[in-house]
PDB file of C-alpha atoms in Angstrom:
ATOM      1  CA  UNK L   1      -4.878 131.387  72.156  1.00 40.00           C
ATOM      2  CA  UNK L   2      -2.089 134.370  73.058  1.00 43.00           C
ATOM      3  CA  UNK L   3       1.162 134.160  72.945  1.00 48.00           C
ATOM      4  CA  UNK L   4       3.023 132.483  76.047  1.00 46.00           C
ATOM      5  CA  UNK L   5       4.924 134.998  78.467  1.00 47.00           C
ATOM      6  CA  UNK L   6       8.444 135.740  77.230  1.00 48.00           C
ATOM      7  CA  UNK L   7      11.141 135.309  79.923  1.00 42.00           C
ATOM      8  CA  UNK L   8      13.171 137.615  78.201  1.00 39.00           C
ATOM      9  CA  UNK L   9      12.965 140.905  79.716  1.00 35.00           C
ATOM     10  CA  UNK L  10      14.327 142.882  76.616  1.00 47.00           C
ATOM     11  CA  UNK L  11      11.870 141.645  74.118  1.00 51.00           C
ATOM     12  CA  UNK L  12      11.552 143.895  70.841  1.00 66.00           C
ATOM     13  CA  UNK L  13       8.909 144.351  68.524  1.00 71.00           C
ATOM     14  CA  UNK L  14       9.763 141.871  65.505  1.00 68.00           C
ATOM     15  CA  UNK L  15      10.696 143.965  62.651  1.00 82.00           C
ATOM     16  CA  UNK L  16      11.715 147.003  65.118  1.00 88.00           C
ATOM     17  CA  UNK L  17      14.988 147.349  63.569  1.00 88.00           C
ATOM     18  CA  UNK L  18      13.711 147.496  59.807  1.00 89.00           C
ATOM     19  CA  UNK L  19      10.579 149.866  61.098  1.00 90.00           C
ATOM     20  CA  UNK L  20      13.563 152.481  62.528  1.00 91.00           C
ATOM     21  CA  UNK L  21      15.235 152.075  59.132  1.00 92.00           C
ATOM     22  CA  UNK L  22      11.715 152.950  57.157  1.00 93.00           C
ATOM     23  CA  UNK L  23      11.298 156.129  59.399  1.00 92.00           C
ATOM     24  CA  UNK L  24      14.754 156.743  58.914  1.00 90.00           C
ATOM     25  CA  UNK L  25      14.194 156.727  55.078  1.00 93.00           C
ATOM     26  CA  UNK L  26      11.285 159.054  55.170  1.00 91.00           C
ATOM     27  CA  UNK L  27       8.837 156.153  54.415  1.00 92.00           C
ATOM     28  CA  UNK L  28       4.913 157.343  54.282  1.00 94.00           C
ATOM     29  CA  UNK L  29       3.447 157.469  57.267  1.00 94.00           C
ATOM     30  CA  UNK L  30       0.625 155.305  56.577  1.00 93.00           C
ATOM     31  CA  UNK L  31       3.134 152.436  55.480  1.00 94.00           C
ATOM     32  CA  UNK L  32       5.172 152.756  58.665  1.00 94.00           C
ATOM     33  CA  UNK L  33       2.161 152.674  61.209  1.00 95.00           C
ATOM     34  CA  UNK L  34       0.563 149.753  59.319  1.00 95.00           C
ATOM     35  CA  UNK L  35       3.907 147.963  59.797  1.00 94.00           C
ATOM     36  CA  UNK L  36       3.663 148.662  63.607  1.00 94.00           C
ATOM     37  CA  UNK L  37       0.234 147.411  64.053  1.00 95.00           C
ATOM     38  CA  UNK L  38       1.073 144.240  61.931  1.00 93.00           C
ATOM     39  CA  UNK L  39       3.662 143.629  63.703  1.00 92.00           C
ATOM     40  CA  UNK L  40       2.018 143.926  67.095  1.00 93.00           C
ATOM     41  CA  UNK L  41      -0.928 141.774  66.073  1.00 94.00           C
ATOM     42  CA  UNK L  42       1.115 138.954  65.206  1.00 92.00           C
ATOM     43  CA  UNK L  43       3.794 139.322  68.214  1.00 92.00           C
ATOM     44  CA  UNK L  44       0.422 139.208  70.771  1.00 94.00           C
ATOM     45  CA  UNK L  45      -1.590 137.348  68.479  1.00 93.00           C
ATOM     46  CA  UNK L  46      -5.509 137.371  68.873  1.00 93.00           C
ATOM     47  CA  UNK L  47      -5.980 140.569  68.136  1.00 95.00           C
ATOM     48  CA  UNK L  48      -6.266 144.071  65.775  1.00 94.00           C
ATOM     49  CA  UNK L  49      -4.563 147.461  66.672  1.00 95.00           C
ATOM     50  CA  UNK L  50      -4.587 150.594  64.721  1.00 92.00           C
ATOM     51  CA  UNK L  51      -3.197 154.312  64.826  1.00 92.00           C
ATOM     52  CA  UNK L  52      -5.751 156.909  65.657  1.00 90.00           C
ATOM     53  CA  UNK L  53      -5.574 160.755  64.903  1.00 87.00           C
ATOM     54  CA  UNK L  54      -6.881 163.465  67.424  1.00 83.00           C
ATOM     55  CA  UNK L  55      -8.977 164.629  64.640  1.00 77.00           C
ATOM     56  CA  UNK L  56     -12.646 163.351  65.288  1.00 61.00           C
ATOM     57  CA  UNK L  57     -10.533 161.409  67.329  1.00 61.00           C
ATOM     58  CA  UNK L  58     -13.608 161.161  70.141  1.00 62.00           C
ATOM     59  CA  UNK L  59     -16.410 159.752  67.062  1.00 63.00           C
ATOM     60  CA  UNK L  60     -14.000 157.669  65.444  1.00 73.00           C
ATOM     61  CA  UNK L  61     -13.160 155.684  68.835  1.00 73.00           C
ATOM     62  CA  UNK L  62     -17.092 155.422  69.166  1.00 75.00           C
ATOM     63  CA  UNK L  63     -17.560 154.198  65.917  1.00 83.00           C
ATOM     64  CA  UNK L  64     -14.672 152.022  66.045  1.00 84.00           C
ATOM     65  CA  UNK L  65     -15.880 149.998  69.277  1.00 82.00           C
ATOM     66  CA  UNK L  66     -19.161 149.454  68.195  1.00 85.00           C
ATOM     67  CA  UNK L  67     -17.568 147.958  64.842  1.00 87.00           C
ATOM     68  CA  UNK L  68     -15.288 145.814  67.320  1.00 88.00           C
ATOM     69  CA  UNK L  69     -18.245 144.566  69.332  1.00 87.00           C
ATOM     70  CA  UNK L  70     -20.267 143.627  66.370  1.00 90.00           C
ATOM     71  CA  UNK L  71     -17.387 141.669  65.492  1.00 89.00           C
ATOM     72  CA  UNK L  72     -16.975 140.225  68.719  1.00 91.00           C
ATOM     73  CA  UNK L  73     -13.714 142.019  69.844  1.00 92.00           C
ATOM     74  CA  UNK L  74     -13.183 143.517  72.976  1.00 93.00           C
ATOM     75  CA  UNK L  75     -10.791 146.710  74.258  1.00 92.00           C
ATOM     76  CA  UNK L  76      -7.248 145.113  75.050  1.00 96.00           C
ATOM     77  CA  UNK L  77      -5.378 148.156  75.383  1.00 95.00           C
ATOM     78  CA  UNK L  78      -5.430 152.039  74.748  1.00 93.00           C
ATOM     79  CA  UNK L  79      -2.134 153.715  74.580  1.00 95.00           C
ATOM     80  CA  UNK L  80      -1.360 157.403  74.354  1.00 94.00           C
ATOM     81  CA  UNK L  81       1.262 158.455  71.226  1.00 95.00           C
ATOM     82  CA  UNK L  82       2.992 161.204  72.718  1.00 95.00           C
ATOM     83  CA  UNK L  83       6.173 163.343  71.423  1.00 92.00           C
ATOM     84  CA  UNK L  84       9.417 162.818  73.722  1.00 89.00           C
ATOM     85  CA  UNK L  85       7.861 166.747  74.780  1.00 92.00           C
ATOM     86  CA  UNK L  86       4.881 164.820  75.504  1.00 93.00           C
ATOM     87  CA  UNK L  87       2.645 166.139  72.699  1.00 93.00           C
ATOM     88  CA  UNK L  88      -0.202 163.813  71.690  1.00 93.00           C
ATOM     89  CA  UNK L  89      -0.158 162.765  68.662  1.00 93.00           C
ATOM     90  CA  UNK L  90      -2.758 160.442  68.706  1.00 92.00           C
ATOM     91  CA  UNK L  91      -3.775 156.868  70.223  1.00 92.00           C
ATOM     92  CA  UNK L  92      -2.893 153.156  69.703  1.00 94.00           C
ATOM     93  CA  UNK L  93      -6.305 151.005  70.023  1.00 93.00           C
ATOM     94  CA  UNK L  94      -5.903 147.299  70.441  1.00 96.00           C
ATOM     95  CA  UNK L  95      -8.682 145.171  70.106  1.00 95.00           C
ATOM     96  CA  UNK L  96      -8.888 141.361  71.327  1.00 95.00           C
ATOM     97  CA  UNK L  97     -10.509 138.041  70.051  1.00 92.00           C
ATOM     98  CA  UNK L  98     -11.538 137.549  73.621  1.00 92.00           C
ATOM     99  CA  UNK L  99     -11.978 139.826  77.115  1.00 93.00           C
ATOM    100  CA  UNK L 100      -8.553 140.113  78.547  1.00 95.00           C
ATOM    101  CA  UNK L 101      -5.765 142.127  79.688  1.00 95.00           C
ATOM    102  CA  UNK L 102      -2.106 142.470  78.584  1.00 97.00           C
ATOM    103  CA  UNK L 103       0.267 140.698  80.418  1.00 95.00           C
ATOM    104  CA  UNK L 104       3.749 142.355  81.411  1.00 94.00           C
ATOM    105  CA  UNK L 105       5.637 141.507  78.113  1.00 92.00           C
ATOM    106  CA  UNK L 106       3.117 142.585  76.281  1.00 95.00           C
ATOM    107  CA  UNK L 107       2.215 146.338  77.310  1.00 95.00           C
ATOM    108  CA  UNK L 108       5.971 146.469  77.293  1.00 93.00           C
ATOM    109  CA  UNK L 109       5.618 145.532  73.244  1.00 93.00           C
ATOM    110  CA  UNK L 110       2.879 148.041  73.376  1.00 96.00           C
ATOM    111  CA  UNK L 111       4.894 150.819  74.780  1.00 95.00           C
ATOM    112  CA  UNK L 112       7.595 150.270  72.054  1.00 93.00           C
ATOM    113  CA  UNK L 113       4.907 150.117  69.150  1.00 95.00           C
ATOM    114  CA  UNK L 114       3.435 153.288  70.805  1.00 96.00           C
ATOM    115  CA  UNK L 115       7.008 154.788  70.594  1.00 95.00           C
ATOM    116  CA  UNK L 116       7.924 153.597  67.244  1.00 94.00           C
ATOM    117  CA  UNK L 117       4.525 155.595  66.183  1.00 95.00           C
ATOM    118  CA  UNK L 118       5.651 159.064  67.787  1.00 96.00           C
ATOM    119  CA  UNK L 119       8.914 158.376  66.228  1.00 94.00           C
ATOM    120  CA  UNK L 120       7.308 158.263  62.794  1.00 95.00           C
ATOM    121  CA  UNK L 121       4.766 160.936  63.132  1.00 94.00           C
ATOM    122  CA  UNK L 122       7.468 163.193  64.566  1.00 94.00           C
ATOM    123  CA  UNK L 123       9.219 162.488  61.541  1.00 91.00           C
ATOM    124  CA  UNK L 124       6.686 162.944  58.945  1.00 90.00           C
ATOM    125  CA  UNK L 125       5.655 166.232  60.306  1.00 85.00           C
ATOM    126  CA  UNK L 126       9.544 167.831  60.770  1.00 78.00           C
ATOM    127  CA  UNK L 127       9.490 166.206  56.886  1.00 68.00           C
ATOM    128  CA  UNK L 128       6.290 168.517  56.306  1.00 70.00           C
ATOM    129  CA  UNK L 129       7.422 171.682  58.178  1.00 64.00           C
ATOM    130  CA  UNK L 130      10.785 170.896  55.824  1.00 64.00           C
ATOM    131  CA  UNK L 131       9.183 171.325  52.823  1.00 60.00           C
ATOM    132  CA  UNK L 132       6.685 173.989  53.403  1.00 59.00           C
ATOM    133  CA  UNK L 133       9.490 176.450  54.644  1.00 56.00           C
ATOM    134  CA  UNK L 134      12.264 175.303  51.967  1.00 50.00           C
ATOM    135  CA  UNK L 135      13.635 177.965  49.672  1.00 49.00           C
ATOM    136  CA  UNK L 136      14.312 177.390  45.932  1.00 51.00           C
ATOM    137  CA  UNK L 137      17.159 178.771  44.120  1.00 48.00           C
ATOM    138  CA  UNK L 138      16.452 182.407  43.941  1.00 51.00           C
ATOM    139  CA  UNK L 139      15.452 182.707  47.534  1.00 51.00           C
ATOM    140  CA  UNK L 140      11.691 182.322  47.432  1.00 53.00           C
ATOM    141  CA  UNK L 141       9.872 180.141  49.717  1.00 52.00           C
ATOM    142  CA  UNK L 142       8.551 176.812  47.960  1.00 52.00           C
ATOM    143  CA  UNK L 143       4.656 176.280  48.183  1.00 48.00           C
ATOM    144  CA  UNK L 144       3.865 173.208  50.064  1.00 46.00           C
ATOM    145  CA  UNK L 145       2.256 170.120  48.368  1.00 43.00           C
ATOM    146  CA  UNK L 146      -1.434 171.591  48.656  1.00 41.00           C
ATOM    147  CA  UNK L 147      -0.361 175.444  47.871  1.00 44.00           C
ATOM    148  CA  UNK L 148      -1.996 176.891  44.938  1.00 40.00           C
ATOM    149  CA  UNK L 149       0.741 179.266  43.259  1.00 41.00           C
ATOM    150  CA  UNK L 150       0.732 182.989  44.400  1.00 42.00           C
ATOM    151  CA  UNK L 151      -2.580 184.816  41.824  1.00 39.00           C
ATOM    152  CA  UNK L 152       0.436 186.923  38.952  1.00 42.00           C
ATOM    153  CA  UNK L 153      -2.177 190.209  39.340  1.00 41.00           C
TER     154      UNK L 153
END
């Protein structure tokens, strides 16, 4: 069964405060958007969310509802990440144990997940554009993580 409506109006994601504190930090991406789904699957209960990438973006969603439906889960909600300049980062799937809609509470829960998420994929990337354009001591630009060194020729 789902979770009862809340009659609080101001209802935060459980953990929302620590999750804020681990983008703060500069924790992996991966870590902090598996900490928002878990923490939305167990605030709604019933069912499985998970961060998706506009890479492939259109065959992963088809791949990932068939997998749902052979599982018997069913859409509960699809949620746009997008940058406070409204760039899209990316989606929020939610998938239920049984055909339904969110109730009020809920998307609201949703929309704060879904904000958390920009939050930390804003993050990671101003982390990445950080270190690709950083200069060591003598003035010369560092090579990102994945940057062979310049050929000595």
């Amino acid at each position: 069964m789902y979770r009862q409506e809340s009659d609080n109006a101001q209802t935060l994601l459980a953990g929302e405060g620590q999750l804020l504190e681990l983008i703060s930090e500069g924790a992996p991406l991966q870590q902090v958007l598996d900490k928002v789904c878990t923490a939305l699957d167990v605030q709604i209960g019933n069912v499985v969310s998970l961060a998706l990438f506009p890479e492939n973006e259109e065959h992963t969603l088809h791949t990932i509802e068939q997998s749902a439906a052979r599982f018997g889960l069913s859409a509960f909600s699809c949620t746009a990440i997008l940058s406070p300049s409204e760039e899209f980062f990316g989606t929020l799937e939610i998938y239920c144990c049984f055909p339904r809609k969110p109730t009020l509470s809920e998307s609201k829960l949703i929309e704060r997940a879904a904000h958390l998420a920009a939050l930390a994929i804003q993050s990671f990337n101003h982390d990445m554009d950080a270190e690709c354009c950083s200069l060591d001591w003598n003035g010369t630009p560092r090579r990102g993580p994945h940057e062979r060194p310049p050929s000595s020729n």
